[in-house]
Coordinates of C-alpha atoms in Angstrom, one line a residue:
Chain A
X23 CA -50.5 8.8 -23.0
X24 CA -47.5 8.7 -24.7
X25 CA -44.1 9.3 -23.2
X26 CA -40.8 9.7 -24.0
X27 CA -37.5 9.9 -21.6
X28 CA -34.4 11.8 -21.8
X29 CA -31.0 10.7 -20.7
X30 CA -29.0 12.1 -19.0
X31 CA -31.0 14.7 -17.6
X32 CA -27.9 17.1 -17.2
X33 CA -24.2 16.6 -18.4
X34 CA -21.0 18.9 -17.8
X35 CA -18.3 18.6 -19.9
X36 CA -14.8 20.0 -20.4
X37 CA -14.8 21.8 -23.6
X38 CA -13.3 19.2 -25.9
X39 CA -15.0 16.5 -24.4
X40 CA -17.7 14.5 -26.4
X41 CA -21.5 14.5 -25.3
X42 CA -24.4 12.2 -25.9
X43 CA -28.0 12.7 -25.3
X44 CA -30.5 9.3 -26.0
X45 CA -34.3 9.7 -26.8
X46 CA -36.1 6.6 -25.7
X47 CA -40.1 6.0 -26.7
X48 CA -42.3 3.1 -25.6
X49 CA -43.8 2.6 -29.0
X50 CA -43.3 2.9 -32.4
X51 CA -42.6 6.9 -33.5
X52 CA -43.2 7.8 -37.0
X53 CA -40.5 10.6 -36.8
X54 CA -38.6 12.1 -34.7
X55 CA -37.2 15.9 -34.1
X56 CA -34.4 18.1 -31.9
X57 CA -34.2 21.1 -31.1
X58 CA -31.8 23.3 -29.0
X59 CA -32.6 25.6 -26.3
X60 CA -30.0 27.9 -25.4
X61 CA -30.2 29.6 -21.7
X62 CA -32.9 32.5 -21.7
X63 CA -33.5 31.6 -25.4
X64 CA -36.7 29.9 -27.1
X65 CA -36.9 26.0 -28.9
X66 CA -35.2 26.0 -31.8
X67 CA -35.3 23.0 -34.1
X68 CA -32.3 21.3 -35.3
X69 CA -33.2 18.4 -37.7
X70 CA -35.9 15.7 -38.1
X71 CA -35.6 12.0 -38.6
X72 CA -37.8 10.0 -40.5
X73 CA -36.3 6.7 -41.3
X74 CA -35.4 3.6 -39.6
X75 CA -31.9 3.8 -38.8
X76 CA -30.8 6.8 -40.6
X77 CA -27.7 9.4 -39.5
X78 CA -27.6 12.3 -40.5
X79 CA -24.8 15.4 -39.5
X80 CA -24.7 18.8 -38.9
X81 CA -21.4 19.7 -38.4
X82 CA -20.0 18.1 -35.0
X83 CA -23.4 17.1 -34.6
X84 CA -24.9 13.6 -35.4
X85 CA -28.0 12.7 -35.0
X86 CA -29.6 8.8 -35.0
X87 CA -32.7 7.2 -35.4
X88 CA -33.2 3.5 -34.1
X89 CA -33.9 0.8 -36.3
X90 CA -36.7 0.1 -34.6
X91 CA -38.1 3.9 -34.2
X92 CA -38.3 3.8 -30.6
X93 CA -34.9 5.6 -29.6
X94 CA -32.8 8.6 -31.0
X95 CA -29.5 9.9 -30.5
X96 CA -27.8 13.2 -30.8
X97 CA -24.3 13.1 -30.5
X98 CA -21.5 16.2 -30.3
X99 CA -17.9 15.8 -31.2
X100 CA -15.7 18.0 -29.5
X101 CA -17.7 20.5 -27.5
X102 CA -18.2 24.2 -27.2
X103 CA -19.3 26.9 -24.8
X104 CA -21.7 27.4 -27.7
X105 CA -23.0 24.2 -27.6
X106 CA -24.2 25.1 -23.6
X107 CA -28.0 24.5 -24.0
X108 CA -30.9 22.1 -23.3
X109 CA -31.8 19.5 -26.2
X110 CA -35.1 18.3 -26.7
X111 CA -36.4 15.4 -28.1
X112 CA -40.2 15.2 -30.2
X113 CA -41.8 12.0 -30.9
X114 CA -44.4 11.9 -33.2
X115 CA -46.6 9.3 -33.1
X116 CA -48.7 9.8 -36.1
X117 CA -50.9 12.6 -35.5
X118 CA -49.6 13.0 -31.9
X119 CA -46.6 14.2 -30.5
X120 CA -44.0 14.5 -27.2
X121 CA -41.5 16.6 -26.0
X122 CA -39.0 14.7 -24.1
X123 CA -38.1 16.2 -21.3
X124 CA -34.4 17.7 -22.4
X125 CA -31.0 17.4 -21.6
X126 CA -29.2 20.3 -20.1
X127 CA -25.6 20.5 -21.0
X128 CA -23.1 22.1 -19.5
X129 CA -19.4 22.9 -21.0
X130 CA -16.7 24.4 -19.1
X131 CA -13.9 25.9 -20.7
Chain B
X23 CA -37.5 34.1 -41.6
X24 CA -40.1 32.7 -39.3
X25 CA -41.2 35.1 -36.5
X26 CA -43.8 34.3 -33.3
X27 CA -44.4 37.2 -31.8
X28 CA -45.1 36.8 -28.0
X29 CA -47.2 39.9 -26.3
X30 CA -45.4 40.3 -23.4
X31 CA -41.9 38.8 -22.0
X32 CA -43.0 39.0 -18.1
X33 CA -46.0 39.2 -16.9
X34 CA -47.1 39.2 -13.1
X35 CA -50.9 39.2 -12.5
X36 CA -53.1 38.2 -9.1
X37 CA -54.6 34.7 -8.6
X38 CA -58.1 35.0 -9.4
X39 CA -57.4 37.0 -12.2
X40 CA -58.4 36.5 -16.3
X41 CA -54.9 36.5 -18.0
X42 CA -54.6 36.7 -21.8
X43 CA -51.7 35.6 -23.4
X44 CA -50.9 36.8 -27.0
X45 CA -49.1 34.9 -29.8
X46 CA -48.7 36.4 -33.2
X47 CA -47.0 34.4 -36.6
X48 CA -46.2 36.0 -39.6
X49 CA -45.5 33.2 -41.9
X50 CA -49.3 32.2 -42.6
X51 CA -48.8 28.8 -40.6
X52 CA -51.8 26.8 -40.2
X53 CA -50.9 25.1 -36.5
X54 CA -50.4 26.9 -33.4
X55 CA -49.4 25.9 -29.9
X56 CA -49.3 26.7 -26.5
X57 CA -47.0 25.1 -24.3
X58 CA -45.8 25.7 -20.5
X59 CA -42.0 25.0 -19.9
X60 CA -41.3 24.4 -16.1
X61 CA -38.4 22.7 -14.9
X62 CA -37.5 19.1 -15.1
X63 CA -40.8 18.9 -17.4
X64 CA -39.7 19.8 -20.2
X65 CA -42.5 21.1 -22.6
X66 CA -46.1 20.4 -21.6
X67 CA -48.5 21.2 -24.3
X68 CA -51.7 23.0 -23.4
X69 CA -53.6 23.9 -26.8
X70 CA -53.0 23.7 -30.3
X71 CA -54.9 24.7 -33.1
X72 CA -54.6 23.5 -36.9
X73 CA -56.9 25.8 -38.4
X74 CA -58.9 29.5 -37.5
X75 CA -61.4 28.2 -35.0
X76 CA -60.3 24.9 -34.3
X77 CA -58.9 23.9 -31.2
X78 CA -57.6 20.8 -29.8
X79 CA -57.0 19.6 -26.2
X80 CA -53.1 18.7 -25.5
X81 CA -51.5 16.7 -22.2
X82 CA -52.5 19.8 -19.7
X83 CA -55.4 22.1 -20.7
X84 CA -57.3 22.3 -17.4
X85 CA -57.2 25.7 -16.0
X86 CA -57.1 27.0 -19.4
X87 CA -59.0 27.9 -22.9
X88 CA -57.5 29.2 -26.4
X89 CA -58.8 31.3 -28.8
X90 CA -58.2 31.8 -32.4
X91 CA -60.5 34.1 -34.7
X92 CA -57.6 34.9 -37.4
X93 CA -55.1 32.5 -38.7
X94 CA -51.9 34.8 -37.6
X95 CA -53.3 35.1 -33.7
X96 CA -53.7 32.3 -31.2
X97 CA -54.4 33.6 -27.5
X98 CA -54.2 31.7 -24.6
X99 CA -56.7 32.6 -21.2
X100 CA -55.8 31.5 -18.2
X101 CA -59.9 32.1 -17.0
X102 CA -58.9 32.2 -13.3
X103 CA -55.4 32.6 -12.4
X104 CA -53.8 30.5 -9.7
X105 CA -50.5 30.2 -8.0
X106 CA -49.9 26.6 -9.8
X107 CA -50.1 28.5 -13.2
X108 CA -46.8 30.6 -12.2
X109 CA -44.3 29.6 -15.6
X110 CA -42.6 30.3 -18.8
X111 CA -45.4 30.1 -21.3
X112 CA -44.4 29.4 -25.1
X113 CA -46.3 29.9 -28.4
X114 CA -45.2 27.7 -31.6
X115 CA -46.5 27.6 -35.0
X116 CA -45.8 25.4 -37.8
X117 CA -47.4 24.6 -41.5
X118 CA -48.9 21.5 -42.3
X119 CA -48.2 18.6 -44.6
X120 CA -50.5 16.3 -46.1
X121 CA -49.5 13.5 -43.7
X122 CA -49.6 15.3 -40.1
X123 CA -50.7 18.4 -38.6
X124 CA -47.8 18.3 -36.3
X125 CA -45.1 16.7 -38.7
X126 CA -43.5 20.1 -39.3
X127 CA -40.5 22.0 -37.4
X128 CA -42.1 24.2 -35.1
X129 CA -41.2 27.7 -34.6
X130 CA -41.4 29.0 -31.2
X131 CA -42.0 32.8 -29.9
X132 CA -39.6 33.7 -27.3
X133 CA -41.4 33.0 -24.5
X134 CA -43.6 35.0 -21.8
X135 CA -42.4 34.4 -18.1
X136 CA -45.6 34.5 -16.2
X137 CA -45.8 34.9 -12.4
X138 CA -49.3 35.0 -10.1
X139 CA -48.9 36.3 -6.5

């Protein structure tokens, strides 16, 4: 079936420090989402992409979509301790989607 | 707001046993989903269900069987527990659009951590 990877699978930073997660996909996806995890805490959805090579912010967050629709980025400027959580990736592949297995990020202050 | 109502947060049962697992939404979303979260996996999805009665397979539904009589209530049944099945179980619901079933944000319950001795 259809997969998509995660990387890296965990980070630690010093608060302050950037962070980058990437979303990569075999094939073609027709969107993508993230969400954020925090520890003891439930998915919780972040944003959705749609087109090829669109941005779009939240804050110190930005999130990318590949021009080709097979990779996504989520970026964080200047980290918190509230920003401690696991990201997930969701490919959708038309009527199907995958979570990605998540990035666990660690911040210490 | 969104809320997915999860019956129990732990739950420890004996292998052999019929588990239920109870998911609730509130915002008259058509799709449900079950998912188990282990780690390093990430999330593994069991069952969905797009509309009252309907169910679909996902990536893992062997062991396992869903119900869904009313739109709001989407129960998972573990028909014989076994030690393998030891997780954190997560319910999700989302609406449709007129492209995807699964297009939409989901919205996930807060989890029930189960354990079979």
């Amino acid at each position: 079936g259809q997969q998509v990877m995660q990387i890296p699978q965990y980070q630690h930073v010093q608060e302050g420090e950037d962070f980058t997660t990437y979303c990569n996909s075999s094939t073609t996806l027709s969107n993508i989402q993230w969400y954020k995890q925090r520890p003891g805490g439930h998915p919780v959805f972040l944003i959705q992409l749609v087109k090829s090579g669109e941005v779009k912010k939240q804050k110190r967050l930005t999130f990318q979509f590949g021009e080709a629709k097979k990779n996504s980025s989520l970026h964080i400027t200047a980290t918190q301790t509230t920003d401690v959580g696991t990201y997930f990736c969701a490919g959708h592949y038309g009527q199907n989607f995958v979570f990605g297995p998540g990035t666990r990020l660690s911040v210490l202050p | 707001d969104v809320k997915v109502t999860q019956s129990s947060r732990y739950l420890v049962k004996r292998t052999g046993e019929k588990v239920f697992l109870e998911c609730v939404q509130d915002m008259d979303h058509e799709n449900m989903f079950w998912y188990r979260q282990d780690p390093g996996l990430g999330l593994r999805l069991i069952y969905f269900s797009y509309d009252v009665k309907m169910k679909e397979k996902g990536d893992i539904p062997e062991g396992y069987s869903v119900s869904r009589e009313k739109k709001e209530r989407f129960s998972l049944i573990l028909e014989s527990a076994s030690t393998n099945q030891t997780s954190m179980y997560l319910c999700a619901s989302s609406p449709q659009d007129s492209q995807s079933y699964s297009n939409q944000p989901q919205h996930f319950g807060d989890g029930t951590r189960l354990s079979i001795l």
